[in-house]
PDB file of C-alpha atoms in Angstrom:
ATOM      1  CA  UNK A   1      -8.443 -21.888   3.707  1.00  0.00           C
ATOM      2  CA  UNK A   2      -5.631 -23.550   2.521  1.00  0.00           C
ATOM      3  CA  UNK A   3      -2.661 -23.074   0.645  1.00  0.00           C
ATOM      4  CA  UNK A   4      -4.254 -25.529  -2.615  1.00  0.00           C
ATOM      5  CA  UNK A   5      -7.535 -23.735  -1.870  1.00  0.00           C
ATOM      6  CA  UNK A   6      -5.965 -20.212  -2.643  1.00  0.00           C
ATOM      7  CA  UNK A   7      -3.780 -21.553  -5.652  1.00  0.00           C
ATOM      8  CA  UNK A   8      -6.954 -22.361  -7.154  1.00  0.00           C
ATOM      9  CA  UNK A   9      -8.868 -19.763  -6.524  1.00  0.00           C
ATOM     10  CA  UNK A  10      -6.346 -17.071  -8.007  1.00  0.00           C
ATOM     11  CA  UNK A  11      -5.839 -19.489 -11.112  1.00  0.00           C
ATOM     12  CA  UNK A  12      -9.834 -18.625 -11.842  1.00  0.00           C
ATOM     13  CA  UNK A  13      -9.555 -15.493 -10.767  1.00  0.00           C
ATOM     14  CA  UNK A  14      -6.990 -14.465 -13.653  1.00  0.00           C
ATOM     15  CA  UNK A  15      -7.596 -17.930 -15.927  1.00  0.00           C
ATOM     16  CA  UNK A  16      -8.783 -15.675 -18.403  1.00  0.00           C
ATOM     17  CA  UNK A  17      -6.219 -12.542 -18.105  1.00  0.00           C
ATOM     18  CA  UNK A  18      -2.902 -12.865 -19.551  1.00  0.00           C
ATOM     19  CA  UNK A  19      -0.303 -10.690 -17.928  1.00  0.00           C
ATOM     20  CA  UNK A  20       2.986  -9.216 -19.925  1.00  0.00           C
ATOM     21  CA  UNK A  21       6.689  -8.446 -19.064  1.00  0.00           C
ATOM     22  CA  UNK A  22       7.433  -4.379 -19.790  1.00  0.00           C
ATOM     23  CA  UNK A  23       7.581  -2.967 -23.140  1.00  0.00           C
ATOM     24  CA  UNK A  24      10.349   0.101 -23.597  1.00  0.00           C
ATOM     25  CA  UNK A  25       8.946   2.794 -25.628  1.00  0.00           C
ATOM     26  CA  UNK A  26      11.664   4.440 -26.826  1.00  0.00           C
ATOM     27  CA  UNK A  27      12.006   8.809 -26.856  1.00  0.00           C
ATOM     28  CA  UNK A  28       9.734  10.459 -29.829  1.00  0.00           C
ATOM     29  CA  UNK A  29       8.856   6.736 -30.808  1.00  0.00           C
ATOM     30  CA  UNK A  30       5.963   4.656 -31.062  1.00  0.00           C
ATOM     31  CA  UNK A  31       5.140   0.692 -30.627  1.00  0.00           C
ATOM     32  CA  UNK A  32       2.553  -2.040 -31.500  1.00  0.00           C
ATOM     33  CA  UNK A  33       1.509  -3.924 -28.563  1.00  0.00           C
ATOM     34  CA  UNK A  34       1.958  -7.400 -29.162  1.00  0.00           C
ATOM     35  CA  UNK A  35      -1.500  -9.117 -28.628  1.00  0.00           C
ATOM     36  CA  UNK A  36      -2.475 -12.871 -29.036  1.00  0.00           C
ATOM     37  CA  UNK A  37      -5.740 -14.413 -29.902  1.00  0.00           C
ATOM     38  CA  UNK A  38      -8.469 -14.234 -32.639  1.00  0.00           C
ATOM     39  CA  UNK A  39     -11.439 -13.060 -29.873  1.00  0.00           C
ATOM     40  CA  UNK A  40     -11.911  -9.251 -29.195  1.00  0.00           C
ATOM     41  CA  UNK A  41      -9.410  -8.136 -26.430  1.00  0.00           C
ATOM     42  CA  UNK A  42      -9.990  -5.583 -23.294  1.00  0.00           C
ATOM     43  CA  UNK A  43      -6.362  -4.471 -23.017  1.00  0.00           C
ATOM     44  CA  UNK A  44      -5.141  -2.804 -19.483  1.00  0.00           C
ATOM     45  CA  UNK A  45      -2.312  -0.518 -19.782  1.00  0.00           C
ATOM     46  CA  UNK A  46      -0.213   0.461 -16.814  1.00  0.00           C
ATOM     47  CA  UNK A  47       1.833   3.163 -17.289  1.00  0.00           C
ATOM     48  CA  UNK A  48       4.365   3.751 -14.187  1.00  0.00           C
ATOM     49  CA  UNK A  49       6.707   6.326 -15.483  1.00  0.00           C
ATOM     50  CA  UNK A  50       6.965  10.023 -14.743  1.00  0.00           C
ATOM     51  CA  UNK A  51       5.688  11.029 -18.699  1.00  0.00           C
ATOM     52  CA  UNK A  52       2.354  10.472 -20.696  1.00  0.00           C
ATOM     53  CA  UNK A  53       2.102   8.733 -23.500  1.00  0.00           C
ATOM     54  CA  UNK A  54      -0.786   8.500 -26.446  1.00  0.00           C
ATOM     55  CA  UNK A  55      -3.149   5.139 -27.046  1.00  0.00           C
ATOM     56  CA  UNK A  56      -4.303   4.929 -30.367  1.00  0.00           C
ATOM     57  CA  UNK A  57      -6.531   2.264 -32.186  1.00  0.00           C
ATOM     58  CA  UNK A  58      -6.050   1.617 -35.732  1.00  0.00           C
ATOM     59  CA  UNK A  59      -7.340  -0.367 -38.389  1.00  0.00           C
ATOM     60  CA  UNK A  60      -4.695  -3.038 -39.913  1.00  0.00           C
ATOM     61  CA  UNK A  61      -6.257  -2.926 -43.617  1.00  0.00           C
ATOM     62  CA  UNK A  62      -5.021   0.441 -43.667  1.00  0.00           C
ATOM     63  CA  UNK A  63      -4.565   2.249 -40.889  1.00  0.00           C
ATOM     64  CA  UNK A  64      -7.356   4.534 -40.038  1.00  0.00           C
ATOM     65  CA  UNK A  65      -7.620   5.522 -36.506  1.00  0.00           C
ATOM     66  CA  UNK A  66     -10.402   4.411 -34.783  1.00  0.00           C
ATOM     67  CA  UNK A  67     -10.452   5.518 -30.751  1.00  0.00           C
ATOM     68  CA  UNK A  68      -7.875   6.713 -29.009  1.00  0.00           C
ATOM     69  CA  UNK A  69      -6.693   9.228 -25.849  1.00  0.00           C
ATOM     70  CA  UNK A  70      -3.632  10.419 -23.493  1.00  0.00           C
ATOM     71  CA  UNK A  71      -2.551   8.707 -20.476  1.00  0.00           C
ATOM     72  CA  UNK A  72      -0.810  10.648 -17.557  1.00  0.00           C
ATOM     73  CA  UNK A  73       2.032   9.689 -15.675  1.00  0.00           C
ATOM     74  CA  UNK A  74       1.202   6.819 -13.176  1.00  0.00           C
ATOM     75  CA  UNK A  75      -2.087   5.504 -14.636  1.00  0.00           C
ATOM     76  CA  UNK A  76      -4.003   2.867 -15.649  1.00  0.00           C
ATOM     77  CA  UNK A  77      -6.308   2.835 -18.730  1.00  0.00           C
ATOM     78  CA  UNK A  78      -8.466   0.092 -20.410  1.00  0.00           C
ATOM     79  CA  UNK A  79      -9.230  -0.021 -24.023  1.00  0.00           C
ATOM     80  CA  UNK A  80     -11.014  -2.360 -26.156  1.00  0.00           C
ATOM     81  CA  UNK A  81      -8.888  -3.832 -29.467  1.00  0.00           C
ATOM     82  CA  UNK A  82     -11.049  -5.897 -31.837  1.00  0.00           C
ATOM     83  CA  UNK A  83      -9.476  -8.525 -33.775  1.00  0.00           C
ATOM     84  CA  UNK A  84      -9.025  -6.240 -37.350  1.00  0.00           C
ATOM     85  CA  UNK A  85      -7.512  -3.957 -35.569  1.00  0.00           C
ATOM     86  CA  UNK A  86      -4.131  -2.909 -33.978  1.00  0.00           C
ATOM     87  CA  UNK A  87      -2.830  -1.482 -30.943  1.00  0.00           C
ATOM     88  CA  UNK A  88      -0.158   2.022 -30.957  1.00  0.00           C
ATOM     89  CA  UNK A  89       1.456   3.158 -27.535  1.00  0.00           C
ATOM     90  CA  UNK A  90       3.806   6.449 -28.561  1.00  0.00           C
ATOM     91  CA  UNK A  91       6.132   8.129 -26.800  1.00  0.00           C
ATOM     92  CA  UNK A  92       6.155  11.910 -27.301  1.00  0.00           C
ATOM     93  CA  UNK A  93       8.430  12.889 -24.430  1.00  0.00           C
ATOM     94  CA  UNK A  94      12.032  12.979 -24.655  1.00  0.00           C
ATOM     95  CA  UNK A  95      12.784  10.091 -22.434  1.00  0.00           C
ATOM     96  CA  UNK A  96      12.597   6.604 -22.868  1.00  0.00           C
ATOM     97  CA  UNK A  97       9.350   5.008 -20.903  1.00  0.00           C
ATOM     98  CA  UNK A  98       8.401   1.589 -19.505  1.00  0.00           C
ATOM     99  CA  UNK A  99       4.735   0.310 -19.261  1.00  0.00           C
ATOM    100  CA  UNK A 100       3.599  -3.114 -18.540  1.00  0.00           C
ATOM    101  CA  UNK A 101       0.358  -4.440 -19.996  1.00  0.00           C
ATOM    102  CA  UNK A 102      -2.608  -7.548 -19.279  1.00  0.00           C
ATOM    103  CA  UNK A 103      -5.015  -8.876 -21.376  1.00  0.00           C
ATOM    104  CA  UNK A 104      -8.148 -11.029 -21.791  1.00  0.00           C
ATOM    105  CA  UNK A 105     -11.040 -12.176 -24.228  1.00  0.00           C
ATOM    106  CA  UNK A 106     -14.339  -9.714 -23.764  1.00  0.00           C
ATOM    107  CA  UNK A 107     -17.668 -10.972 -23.829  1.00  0.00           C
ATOM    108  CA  UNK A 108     -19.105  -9.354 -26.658  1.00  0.00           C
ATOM    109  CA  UNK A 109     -20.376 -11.188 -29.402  1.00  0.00           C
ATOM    110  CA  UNK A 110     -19.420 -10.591 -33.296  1.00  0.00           C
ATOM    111  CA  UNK A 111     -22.827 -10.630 -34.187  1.00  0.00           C
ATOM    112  CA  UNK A 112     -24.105  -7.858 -31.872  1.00  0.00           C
ATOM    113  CA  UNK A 113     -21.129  -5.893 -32.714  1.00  0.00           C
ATOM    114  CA  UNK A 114     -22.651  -6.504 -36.087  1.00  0.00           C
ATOM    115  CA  UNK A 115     -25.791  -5.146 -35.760  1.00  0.00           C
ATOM    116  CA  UNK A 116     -24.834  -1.972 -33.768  1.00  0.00           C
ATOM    117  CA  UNK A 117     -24.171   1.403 -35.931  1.00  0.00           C
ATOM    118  CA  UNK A 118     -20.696   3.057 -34.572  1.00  0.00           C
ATOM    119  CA  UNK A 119     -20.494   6.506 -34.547  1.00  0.00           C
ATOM    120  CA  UNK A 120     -16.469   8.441 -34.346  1.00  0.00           C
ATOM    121  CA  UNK A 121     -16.637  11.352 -31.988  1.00  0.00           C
ATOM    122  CA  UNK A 122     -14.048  13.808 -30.534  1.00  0.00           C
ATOM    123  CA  UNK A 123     -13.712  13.969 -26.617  1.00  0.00           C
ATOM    124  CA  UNK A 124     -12.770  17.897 -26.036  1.00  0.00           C
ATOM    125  CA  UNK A 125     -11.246  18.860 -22.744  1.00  0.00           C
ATOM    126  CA  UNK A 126     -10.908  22.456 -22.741  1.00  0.00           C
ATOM    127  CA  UNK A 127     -10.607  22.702 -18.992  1.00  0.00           C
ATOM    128  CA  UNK A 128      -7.257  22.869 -16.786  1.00  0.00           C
ATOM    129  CA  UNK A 129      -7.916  19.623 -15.026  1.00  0.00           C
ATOM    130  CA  UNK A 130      -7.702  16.031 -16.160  1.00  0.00           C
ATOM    131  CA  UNK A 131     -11.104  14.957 -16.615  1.00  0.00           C
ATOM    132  CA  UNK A 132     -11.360  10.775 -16.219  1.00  0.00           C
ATOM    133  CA  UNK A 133     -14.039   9.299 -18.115  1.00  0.00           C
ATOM    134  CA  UNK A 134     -15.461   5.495 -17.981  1.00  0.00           C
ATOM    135  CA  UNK A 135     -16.884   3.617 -20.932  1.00  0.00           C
ATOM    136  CA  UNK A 136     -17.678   0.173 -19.621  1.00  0.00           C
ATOM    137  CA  UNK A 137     -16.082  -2.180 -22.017  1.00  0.00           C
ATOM    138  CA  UNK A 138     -14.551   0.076 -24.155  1.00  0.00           C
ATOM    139  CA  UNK A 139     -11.832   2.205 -22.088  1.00  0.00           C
ATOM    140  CA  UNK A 140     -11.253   4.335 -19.214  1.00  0.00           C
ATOM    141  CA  UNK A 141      -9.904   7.587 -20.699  1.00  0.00           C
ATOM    142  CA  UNK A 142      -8.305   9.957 -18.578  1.00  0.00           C
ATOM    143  CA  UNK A 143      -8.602  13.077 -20.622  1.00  0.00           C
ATOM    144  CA  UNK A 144      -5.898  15.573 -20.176  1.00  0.00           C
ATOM    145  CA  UNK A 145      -6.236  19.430 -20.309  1.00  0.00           C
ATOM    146  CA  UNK A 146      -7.139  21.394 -23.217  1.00  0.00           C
ATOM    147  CA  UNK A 147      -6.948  18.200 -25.100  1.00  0.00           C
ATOM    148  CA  UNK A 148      -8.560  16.364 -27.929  1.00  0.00           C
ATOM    149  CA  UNK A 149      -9.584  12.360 -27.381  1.00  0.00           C
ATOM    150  CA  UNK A 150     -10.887  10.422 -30.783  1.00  0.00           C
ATOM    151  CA  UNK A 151     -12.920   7.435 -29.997  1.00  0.00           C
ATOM    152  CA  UNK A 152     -15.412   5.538 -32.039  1.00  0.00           C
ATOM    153  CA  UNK A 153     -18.619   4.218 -30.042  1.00  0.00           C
ATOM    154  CA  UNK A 154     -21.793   2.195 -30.580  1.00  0.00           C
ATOM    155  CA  UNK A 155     -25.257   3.186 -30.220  1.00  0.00           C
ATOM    156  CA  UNK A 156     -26.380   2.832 -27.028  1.00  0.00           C
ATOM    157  CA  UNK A 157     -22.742   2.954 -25.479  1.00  0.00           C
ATOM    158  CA  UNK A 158     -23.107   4.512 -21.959  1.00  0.00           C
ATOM    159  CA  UNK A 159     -20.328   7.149 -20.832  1.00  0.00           C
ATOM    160  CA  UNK A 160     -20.160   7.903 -16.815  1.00  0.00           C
ATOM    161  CA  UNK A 161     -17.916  10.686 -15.150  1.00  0.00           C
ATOM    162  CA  UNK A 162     -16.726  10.614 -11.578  1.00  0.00           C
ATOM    163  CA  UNK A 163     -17.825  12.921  -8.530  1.00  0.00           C
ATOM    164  CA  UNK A 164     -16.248  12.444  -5.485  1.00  0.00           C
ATOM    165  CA  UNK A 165     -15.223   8.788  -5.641  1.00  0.00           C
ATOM    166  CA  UNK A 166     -18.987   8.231  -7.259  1.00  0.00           C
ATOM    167  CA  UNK A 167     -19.510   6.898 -11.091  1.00  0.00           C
ATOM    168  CA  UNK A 168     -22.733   9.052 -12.765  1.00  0.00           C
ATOM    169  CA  UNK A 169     -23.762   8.933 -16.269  1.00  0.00           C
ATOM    170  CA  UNK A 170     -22.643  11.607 -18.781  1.00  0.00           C
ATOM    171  CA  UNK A 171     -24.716  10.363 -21.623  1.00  0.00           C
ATOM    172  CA  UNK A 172     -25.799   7.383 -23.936  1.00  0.00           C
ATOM    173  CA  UNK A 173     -25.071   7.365 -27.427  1.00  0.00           C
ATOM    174  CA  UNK A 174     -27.865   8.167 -29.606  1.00  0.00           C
ATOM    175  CA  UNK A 175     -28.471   8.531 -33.144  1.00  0.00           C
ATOM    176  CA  UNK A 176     -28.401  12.569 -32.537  1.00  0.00           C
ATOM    177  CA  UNK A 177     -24.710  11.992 -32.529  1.00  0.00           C
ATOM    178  CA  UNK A 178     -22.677  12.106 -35.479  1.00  0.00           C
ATOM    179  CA  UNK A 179     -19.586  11.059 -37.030  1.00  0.00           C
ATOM    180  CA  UNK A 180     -17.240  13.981 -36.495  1.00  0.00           C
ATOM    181  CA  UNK A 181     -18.810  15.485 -33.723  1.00  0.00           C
ATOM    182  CA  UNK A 182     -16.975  17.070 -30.941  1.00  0.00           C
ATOM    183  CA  UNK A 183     -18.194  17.093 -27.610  1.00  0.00           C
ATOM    184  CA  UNK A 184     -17.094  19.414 -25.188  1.00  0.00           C
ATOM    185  CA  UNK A 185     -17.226  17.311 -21.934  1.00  0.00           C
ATOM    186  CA  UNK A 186     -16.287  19.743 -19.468  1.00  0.00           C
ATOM    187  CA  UNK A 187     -19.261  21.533 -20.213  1.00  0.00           C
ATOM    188  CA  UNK A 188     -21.352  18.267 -20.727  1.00  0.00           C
ATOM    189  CA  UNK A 189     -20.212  16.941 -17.248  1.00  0.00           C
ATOM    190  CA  UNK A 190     -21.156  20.675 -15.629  1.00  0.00           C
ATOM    191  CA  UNK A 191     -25.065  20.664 -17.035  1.00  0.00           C
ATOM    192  CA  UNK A 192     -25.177  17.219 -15.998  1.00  0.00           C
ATOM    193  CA  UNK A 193     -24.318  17.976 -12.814  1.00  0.00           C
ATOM    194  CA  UNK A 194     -26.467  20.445 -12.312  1.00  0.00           C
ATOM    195  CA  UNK A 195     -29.130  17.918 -13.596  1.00  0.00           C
ATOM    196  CA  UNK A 196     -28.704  15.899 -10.481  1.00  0.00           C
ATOM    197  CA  UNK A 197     -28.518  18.537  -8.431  1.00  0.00           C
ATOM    198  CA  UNK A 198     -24.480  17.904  -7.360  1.00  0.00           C
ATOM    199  CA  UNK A 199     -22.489  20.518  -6.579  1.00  0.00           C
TER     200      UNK A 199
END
């Protein structure tokens, strides 16, 4: 392969990703990350510091939160911003952080999002463990202990948990859920694993 061959190659690999310089989040302060475009966006956040931070969602009409979680120190977490609304990384620690951040367009079209009810849960961690979640196309949570996670889903939205380096559903969204619901997932994650028989 040659050296043009590559060049090319990693130019379509990442034609569609845009990658950004650091952003400073200052002690007991929060920032809007700056995104571009007019599409839905599937931001990845990559927190390299020694502190956590909080990722929140929010409408820009007038603020209501919409989805959100914690992120350890040295993580990475995905999380879907739609075009209405805005992106919050805050600082609660009491020492300036650094985290970089990439973006690109998703996939998913206005109109289904359109035609799919949403339904705003609470993710409830009340174990001593971080518990990470995946939500294909939404974000990759990593829920801390005895912690709360908001996120707002779509019917039909599939949630997996990890098991020894293996993905395995937790559960689909159905209409049994309801707005303001909190789901304990700890407990969620142990039936299910005793559903498929894993120990």
């Amino acid at each position: 392969m040659t050296l043009s061959t590559v060049i090319i190659f990693l130019q379509l690999a990442f034609f569609n990703e845009v990658f950004q310089p650091k952003l400073k989040i200052p002690a007991g302060q929060e920032i809007q990350v700056p995104l571009s475009g007019e599409n839905s966006m599937e931001v990845k956040i990559f927190n390299s510091s020694q502190y956590g931070l909080d990722v929140r969602v929010i409408d820009r009409s007038n603020g209501a939160f919409v989805r959100g979680f914690g992120m350890v120190k040295e993580s990475t977490e995905t999380v879907l911003v739609e075009p209405s609304f805005l992106l919050i990384l805050s600082n609660s620690s009491t020492e300036d952080l650094e985290v970089s951040y990439s973006y690109k367009e998703t996939n998913i079209e206005k109109s289904e999002k359109a035609n799919l009810d949403e339904v705003k849960l609470t993710f409830h961690n009340g174990s001593l463990s971080s518990i990470p979640l995946i939500i294909p196309g939404v974000m990759n949570p990593n829920l801390s202990p005895m912690s709360d996670s908001g996120v707002t889903l779509k019917m039909g939205q599939k949630v997996f948990f990890k098991e020894k380096n293996k993905q395995y559903l937790l559960f689909e969204v159905s209409p049994t859920l309801k707005n303001g619901d909190v789901l304990e997932i700890q407990d969620l994650i142990k039936e299910r694993k005793k559903e498929l028989g894993l120990r």
